[in-house]
């Protein structure tokens, strides 16, 4: 492996399935992605997971890479989108837990009423998170 290959050269090799090129790209960008996600989410474990997910996607979609485009922009766009997705997941999970706890205390902590409780829980979650789309049935 060449020590000072350009990004374009590495991406060309990656498109052909070259594992050494993938490793070199990971060495160049892995730390940046991890630091970005860690500073955004304040969670080292999630930052590791997102970094791994980004590079897994890079490997899976390597054949579609356009080496003429700005690779740095691609890296941080994917990282940002993965961070947003995780943030939404965390927000919905937190809202769900809050609503379930509120409904449980209001009902005296008894069994969850699946028929009547779930639609109410979904409505409250969507109201609290500002989502306009209807919950899945």
mmCIF file with all atom_site columns, C-alpha atoms in Angstrom:
data_model
loop_
_atom_site.group_PDB
_atom_site.id
_atom_site.type_symbol
_atom_site.label_atom_id
_atom_site.label_alt_id
_atom_site.label_comp_id
_atom_site.label_asym_id
_atom_site.label_entity_id
_atom_site.label_seq_id
_atom_site.pdbx_PDB_ins_code
_atom_site.Cartn_x
_atom_site.Cartn_y
_atom_site.Cartn_z
_atom_site.occupancy
_atom_site.B_iso_or_equiv
_atom_site.pdbx_formal_charge
_atom_site.auth_seq_id
_atom_site.auth_comp_id
_atom_site.auth_asym_id
_atom_site.auth_atom_id
_atom_site.pdbx_PDB_model_num
ATOM 1   C CA . UNK A 1 1   ? 0.000   0.000  0.000  1.00 0.00 ? 1   UNK A CA 1
ATOM 2   C CA . UNK A 1 2   ? 1.294   3.444  -0.911 1.00 0.00 ? 2   UNK A CA 1
ATOM 3   C CA . UNK A 1 3   ? 1.749   5.807  2.015  1.00 0.00 ? 3   UNK A CA 1
ATOM 4   C CA . UNK A 1 4   ? 0.533   9.059  0.441  1.00 0.00 ? 4   UNK A CA 1
ATOM 5   C CA . UNK A 1 5   ? -2.211  7.972  -1.907 1.00 0.00 ? 5   UNK A CA 1
ATOM 6   C CA . UNK A 1 6   ? -4.802  10.532 -2.783 1.00 0.00 ? 6   UNK A CA 1
ATOM 7   C CA . UNK A 1 7   ? -8.386  10.105 -1.700 1.00 0.00 ? 7   UNK A CA 1
ATOM 8   C CA . UNK A 1 8   ? -9.387  9.456  -5.318 1.00 0.00 ? 8   UNK A CA 1
ATOM 9   C CA . UNK A 1 9   ? -6.858  6.662  -5.685 1.00 0.00 ? 9   UNK A CA 1
ATOM 10  C CA . UNK A 1 10  ? -8.017  5.018  -2.474 1.00 0.00 ? 10  UNK A CA 1
ATOM 11  C CA . UNK A 1 11  ? -11.664 5.304  -3.499 1.00 0.00 ? 11  UNK A CA 1
ATOM 12  C CA . UNK A 1 12  ? -10.923 3.795  -6.913 1.00 0.00 ? 12  UNK A CA 1
ATOM 13  C CA . UNK A 1 13  ? -9.247  0.835  -5.217 1.00 0.00 ? 13  UNK A CA 1
ATOM 14  C CA . UNK A 1 14  ? -12.075 0.562  -2.689 1.00 0.00 ? 14  UNK A CA 1
ATOM 15  C CA . UNK A 1 15  ? -14.623 0.353  -5.522 1.00 0.00 ? 15  UNK A CA 1
ATOM 16  C CA . UNK A 1 16  ? -12.741 -2.715 -6.734 1.00 0.00 ? 16  UNK A CA 1
ATOM 17  C CA . UNK A 1 17  ? -13.047 -4.340 -3.286 1.00 0.00 ? 17  UNK A CA 1
ATOM 18  C CA . UNK A 1 18  ? -9.512  -3.610 -2.042 1.00 0.00 ? 18  UNK A CA 1
ATOM 19  C CA . UNK A 1 19  ? -9.465  -4.199 1.730  1.00 0.00 ? 19  UNK A CA 1
ATOM 20  C CA . UNK A 1 20  ? -6.193  -2.306 2.170  1.00 0.00 ? 20  UNK A CA 1
ATOM 21  C CA . UNK A 1 21  ? -7.784  0.777  0.608  1.00 0.00 ? 21  UNK A CA 1
ATOM 22  C CA . UNK A 1 22  ? -10.733 0.395  2.975  1.00 0.00 ? 22  UNK A CA 1
ATOM 23  C CA . UNK A 1 23  ? -8.353  0.132  5.940  1.00 0.00 ? 23  UNK A CA 1
ATOM 24  C CA . UNK A 1 24  ? -6.483  3.248  4.798  1.00 0.00 ? 24  UNK A CA 1
ATOM 25  C CA . UNK A 1 25  ? -9.732  5.201  4.467  1.00 0.00 ? 25  UNK A CA 1
ATOM 26  C CA . UNK A 1 26  ? -10.788 4.028  7.911  1.00 0.00 ? 26  UNK A CA 1
ATOM 27  C CA . UNK A 1 27  ? -7.433  5.140  9.333  1.00 0.00 ? 27  UNK A CA 1
ATOM 28  C CA . UNK A 1 28  ? -7.880  8.579  7.759  1.00 0.00 ? 28  UNK A CA 1
ATOM 29  C CA . UNK A 1 29  ? -11.526 9.155  8.673  1.00 0.00 ? 29  UNK A CA 1
ATOM 30  C CA . UNK A 1 30  ? -12.480 6.853  11.548 1.00 0.00 ? 30  UNK A CA 1
ATOM 31  C CA . UNK A 1 31  ? -11.182 9.166  14.271 1.00 0.00 ? 31  UNK A CA 1
ATOM 32  C CA . UNK A 1 32  ? -12.949 12.177 12.793 1.00 0.00 ? 32  UNK A CA 1
ATOM 33  C CA . UNK A 1 33  ? -16.258 10.341 12.591 1.00 0.00 ? 33  UNK A CA 1
ATOM 34  C CA . UNK A 1 34  ? -15.918 8.991  16.128 1.00 0.00 ? 34  UNK A CA 1
ATOM 35  C CA . UNK A 1 35  ? -15.022 12.421 17.565 1.00 0.00 ? 35  UNK A CA 1
ATOM 36  C CA . UNK A 1 36  ? -17.875 14.126 15.702 1.00 0.00 ? 36  UNK A CA 1
ATOM 37  C CA . UNK A 1 37  ? -20.479 11.634 16.887 1.00 0.00 ? 37  UNK A CA 1
ATOM 38  C CA . UNK A 1 38  ? -19.111 11.487 20.427 1.00 0.00 ? 38  UNK A CA 1
ATOM 39  C CA . UNK A 1 39  ? -19.176 15.277 20.775 1.00 0.00 ? 39  UNK A CA 1
ATOM 40  C CA . UNK A 1 40  ? -22.683 15.381 19.334 1.00 0.00 ? 40  UNK A CA 1
ATOM 41  C CA . UNK A 1 41  ? -24.264 12.548 21.339 1.00 0.00 ? 41  UNK A CA 1
ATOM 42  C CA . UNK A 1 42  ? -22.015 12.612 24.443 1.00 0.00 ? 42  UNK A CA 1
ATOM 43  C CA . UNK A 1 43  ? -21.929 8.822  24.396 1.00 0.00 ? 43  UNK A CA 1
ATOM 44  C CA . UNK A 1 44  ? -18.793 6.840  23.546 1.00 0.00 ? 44  UNK A CA 1
ATOM 45  C CA . UNK A 1 45  ? -20.635 3.590  22.944 1.00 0.00 ? 45  UNK A CA 1
ATOM 46  C CA . UNK A 1 46  ? -23.068 5.187  20.491 1.00 0.00 ? 46  UNK A CA 1
ATOM 47  C CA . UNK A 1 47  ? -20.200 6.998  18.789 1.00 0.00 ? 47  UNK A CA 1
ATOM 48  C CA . UNK A 1 48  ? -18.451 3.652  18.275 1.00 0.00 ? 48  UNK A CA 1
ATOM 49  C CA . UNK A 1 49  ? -21.641 2.087  16.914 1.00 0.00 ? 49  UNK A CA 1
ATOM 50  C CA . UNK A 1 50  ? -22.275 4.958  14.509 1.00 0.00 ? 50  UNK A CA 1
ATOM 51  C CA . UNK A 1 51  ? -18.669 4.957  13.324 1.00 0.00 ? 51  UNK A CA 1
ATOM 52  C CA . UNK A 1 52  ? -18.926 1.234  12.667 1.00 0.00 ? 52  UNK A CA 1
ATOM 53  C CA . UNK A 1 53  ? -22.266 1.689  10.866 1.00 0.00 ? 53  UNK A CA 1
ATOM 54  C CA . UNK A 1 54  ? -20.832 4.411  8.628  1.00 0.00 ? 54  UNK A CA 1
ATOM 55  C CA . UNK A 1 55  ? -17.882 2.286  7.542  1.00 0.00 ? 55  UNK A CA 1
ATOM 56  C CA . UNK A 1 56  ? -20.086 -0.756 7.098  1.00 0.00 ? 56  UNK A CA 1
ATOM 57  C CA . UNK A 1 57  ? -22.215 1.311  4.718  1.00 0.00 ? 57  UNK A CA 1
ATOM 58  C CA . UNK A 1 58  ? -19.094 2.511  2.926  1.00 0.00 ? 58  UNK A CA 1
ATOM 59  C CA . UNK A 1 59  ? -18.042 -1.099 2.332  1.00 0.00 ? 59  UNK A CA 1
ATOM 60  C CA . UNK A 1 60  ? -21.524 -2.246 1.314  1.00 0.00 ? 60  UNK A CA 1
ATOM 61  C CA . UNK A 1 61  ? -22.017 0.617  -1.164 1.00 0.00 ? 61  UNK A CA 1
ATOM 62  C CA . UNK A 1 62  ? -18.428 0.851  -2.371 1.00 0.00 ? 62  UNK A CA 1
ATOM 63  C CA . UNK A 1 63  ? -19.406 0.028  -5.965 1.00 0.00 ? 63  UNK A CA 1
ATOM 64  C CA . UNK A 1 64  ? -21.545 3.183  -6.160 1.00 0.00 ? 64  UNK A CA 1
ATOM 65  C CA . UNK A 1 65  ? -18.861 5.574  -4.925 1.00 0.00 ? 65  UNK A CA 1
ATOM 66  C CA . UNK A 1 66  ? -18.084 8.517  -7.180 1.00 0.00 ? 66  UNK A CA 1
ATOM 67  C CA . UNK A 1 67  ? -14.420 9.229  -6.547 1.00 0.00 ? 67  UNK A CA 1
ATOM 68  C CA . UNK A 1 68  ? -14.776 12.624 -8.219 1.00 0.00 ? 68  UNK A CA 1
ATOM 69  C CA . UNK A 1 69  ? -17.139 13.880 -5.515 1.00 0.00 ? 69  UNK A CA 1
ATOM 70  C CA . UNK A 1 70  ? -16.120 15.332 -2.173 1.00 0.00 ? 70  UNK A CA 1
ATOM 71  C CA . UNK A 1 71  ? -15.582 12.284 0.051  1.00 0.00 ? 71  UNK A CA 1
ATOM 72  C CA . UNK A 1 72  ? -15.320 14.371 3.223  1.00 0.00 ? 72  UNK A CA 1
ATOM 73  C CA . UNK A 1 73  ? -18.784 15.771 2.539  1.00 0.00 ? 73  UNK A CA 1
ATOM 74  C CA . UNK A 1 74  ? -20.129 12.232 2.090  1.00 0.00 ? 74  UNK A CA 1
ATOM 75  C CA . UNK A 1 75  ? -18.539 11.055 5.346  1.00 0.00 ? 75  UNK A CA 1
ATOM 76  C CA . UNK A 1 76  ? -19.950 13.865 7.443  1.00 0.00 ? 76  UNK A CA 1
ATOM 77  C CA . UNK A 1 77  ? -23.354 13.833 5.745  1.00 0.00 ? 77  UNK A CA 1
ATOM 78  C CA . UNK A 1 78  ? -23.745 10.130 6.528  1.00 0.00 ? 78  UNK A CA 1
ATOM 79  C CA . UNK A 1 79  ? -22.412 10.656 10.059 1.00 0.00 ? 79  UNK A CA 1
ATOM 80  C CA . UNK A 1 80  ? -24.829 13.538 10.627 1.00 0.00 ? 80  UNK A CA 1
ATOM 81  C CA . UNK A 1 81  ? -27.768 11.520 9.332  1.00 0.00 ? 81  UNK A CA 1
ATOM 82  C CA . UNK A 1 82  ? -26.875 8.572  11.561 1.00 0.00 ? 82  UNK A CA 1
ATOM 83  C CA . UNK A 1 83  ? -26.617 10.926 14.551 1.00 0.00 ? 83  UNK A CA 1
ATOM 84  C CA . UNK A 1 84  ? -30.030 12.422 13.709 1.00 0.00 ? 84  UNK A CA 1
ATOM 85  C CA . UNK A 1 85  ? -31.551 8.962  13.392 1.00 0.00 ? 85  UNK A CA 1
ATOM 86  C CA . UNK A 1 86  ? -30.138 7.965  16.765 1.00 0.00 ? 86  UNK A CA 1
ATOM 87  C CA . UNK A 1 87  ? -31.360 11.206 18.317 1.00 0.00 ? 87  UNK A CA 1
ATOM 88  C CA . UNK A 1 88  ? -34.882 10.609 17.024 1.00 0.00 ? 88  UNK A CA 1
ATOM 89  C CA . UNK A 1 89  ? -34.776 7.048  18.322 1.00 0.00 ? 89  UNK A CA 1
ATOM 90  C CA . UNK A 1 90  ? -33.659 8.258  21.747 1.00 0.00 ? 90  UNK A CA 1
ATOM 91  C CA . UNK A 1 91  ? -36.323 10.975 21.807 1.00 0.00 ? 91  UNK A CA 1
ATOM 92  C CA . UNK A 1 92  ? -39.113 8.578  20.864 1.00 0.00 ? 92  UNK A CA 1
ATOM 93  C CA . UNK A 1 93  ? -37.886 5.995  23.367 1.00 0.00 ? 93  UNK A CA 1
ATOM 94  C CA . UNK A 1 94  ? -37.771 8.601  26.125 1.00 0.00 ? 94  UNK A CA 1
ATOM 95  C CA . UNK A 1 95  ? -41.215 9.937  25.216 1.00 0.00 ? 95  UNK A CA 1
ATOM 96  C CA . UNK A 1 96  ? -42.616 6.412  25.164 1.00 0.00 ? 96  UNK A CA 1
ATOM 97  C CA . UNK A 1 97  ? -41.211 5.631  28.610 1.00 0.00 ? 97  UNK A CA 1
ATOM 98  C CA . UNK A 1 98  ? -42.576 8.915  30.005 1.00 0.00 ? 98  UNK A CA 1
ATOM 99  C CA . UNK A 1 99  ? -46.042 8.286  28.601 1.00 0.00 ? 99  UNK A CA 1
ATOM 100 C CA . UNK A 1 100 ? -46.167 4.672  29.764 1.00 0.00 ? 100 UNK A CA 1
ATOM 101 C CA . UNK A 1 101 ? -45.098 5.722  33.260 1.00 0.00 ? 101 UNK A CA 1
ATOM 102 C CA . UNK A 1 102 ? -47.713 8.501  33.333 1.00 0.00 ? 102 UNK A CA 1
ATOM 103 C CA . UNK A 1 103 ? -50.455 6.195  32.088 1.00 0.00 ? 103 UNK A CA 1
ATOM 104 C CA . UNK A 1 104 ? -49.419 3.469  34.544 1.00 0.00 ? 104 UNK A CA 1
ATOM 105 C CA . UNK A 1 105 ? -49.595 5.821  37.516 1.00 0.00 ? 105 UNK A CA 1
ATOM 106 C CA . UNK A 1 106 ? -52.926 7.203  36.323 1.00 0.00 ? 106 UNK A CA 1
ATOM 107 C CA . UNK A 1 107 ? -54.354 3.683  36.038 1.00 0.00 ? 107 UNK A CA 1
ATOM 108 C CA . UNK A 1 108 ? -53.026 2.670  39.428 1.00 0.00 ? 108 UNK A CA 1
ATOM 109 C CA . UNK A 1 109 ? -50.038 0.772  38.069 1.00 0.00 ? 109 UNK A CA 1
ATOM 110 C CA . UNK A 1 110 ? -52.174 -2.155 36.876 1.00 0.00 ? 110 UNK A CA 1
ATOM 111 C CA . UNK A 1 111 ? -51.946 -4.206 33.734 1.00 0.00 ? 111 UNK A CA 1
ATOM 112 C CA . UNK A 1 112 ? -51.449 -2.317 30.470 1.00 0.00 ? 112 UNK A CA 1
ATOM 113 C CA . UNK A 1 113 ? -54.747 -2.063 28.615 1.00 0.00 ? 113 UNK A CA 1
ATOM 114 C CA . UNK A 1 114 ? -53.584 -3.011 25.126 1.00 0.00 ? 114 UNK A CA 1
ATOM 115 C CA . UNK A 1 115 ? -56.870 -2.240 23.416 1.00 0.00 ? 115 UNK A CA 1
ATOM 116 C CA . UNK A 1 116 ? -57.399 1.216  24.933 1.00 0.00 ? 116 UNK A CA 1
ATOM 117 C CA . UNK A 1 117 ? -53.989 2.220  26.237 1.00 0.00 ? 117 UNK A CA 1
ATOM 118 C CA . UNK A 1 118 ? -51.854 1.878  23.130 1.00 0.00 ? 118 UNK A CA 1
ATOM 119 C CA . UNK A 1 119 ? -53.721 4.363  20.935 1.00 0.00 ? 119 UNK A CA 1
ATOM 120 C CA . UNK A 1 120 ? -53.554 6.900  23.756 1.00 0.00 ? 120 UNK A CA 1
ATOM 121 C CA . UNK A 1 121 ? -49.842 6.265  24.253 1.00 0.00 ? 121 UNK A CA 1
ATOM 122 C CA . UNK A 1 122 ? -49.186 6.689  20.525 1.00 0.00 ? 122 UNK A CA 1
ATOM 123 C CA . UNK A 1 123 ? -51.183 9.927  20.367 1.00 0.00 ? 123 UNK A CA 1
ATOM 124 C CA . UNK A 1 124 ? -49.314 11.374 23.338 1.00 0.00 ? 124 UNK A CA 1
ATOM 125 C CA . UNK A 1 125 ? -45.917 10.371 21.962 1.00 0.00 ? 125 UNK A CA 1
ATOM 126 C CA . UNK A 1 126 ? -46.641 11.972 18.615 1.00 0.00 ? 126 UNK A CA 1
ATOM 127 C CA . UNK A 1 127 ? -47.995 15.091 20.301 1.00 0.00 ? 127 UNK A CA 1
ATOM 128 C CA . UNK A 1 128 ? -44.925 15.391 22.572 1.00 0.00 ? 128 UNK A CA 1
ATOM 129 C CA . UNK A 1 129 ? -42.429 14.824 19.793 1.00 0.00 ? 129 UNK A CA 1
ATOM 130 C CA . UNK A 1 130 ? -44.165 17.147 17.344 1.00 0.00 ? 130 UNK A CA 1
ATOM 131 C CA . UNK A 1 131 ? -44.641 14.479 14.689 1.00 0.00 ? 131 UNK A CA 1
ATOM 132 C CA . UNK A 1 132 ? -47.606 15.014 12.436 1.00 0.00 ? 132 UNK A CA 1
ATOM 133 C CA . UNK A 1 133 ? -47.853 11.587 10.838 1.00 0.00 ? 133 UNK A CA 1
ATOM 134 C CA . UNK A 1 134 ? -50.163 8.973  12.219 1.00 0.00 ? 134 UNK A CA 1
ATOM 135 C CA . UNK A 1 135 ? -48.777 6.084  14.244 1.00 0.00 ? 135 UNK A CA 1
ATOM 136 C CA . UNK A 1 136 ? -48.643 2.672  12.628 1.00 0.00 ? 136 UNK A CA 1
ATOM 137 C CA . UNK A 1 137 ? -51.670 0.523  13.320 1.00 0.00 ? 137 UNK A CA 1
#
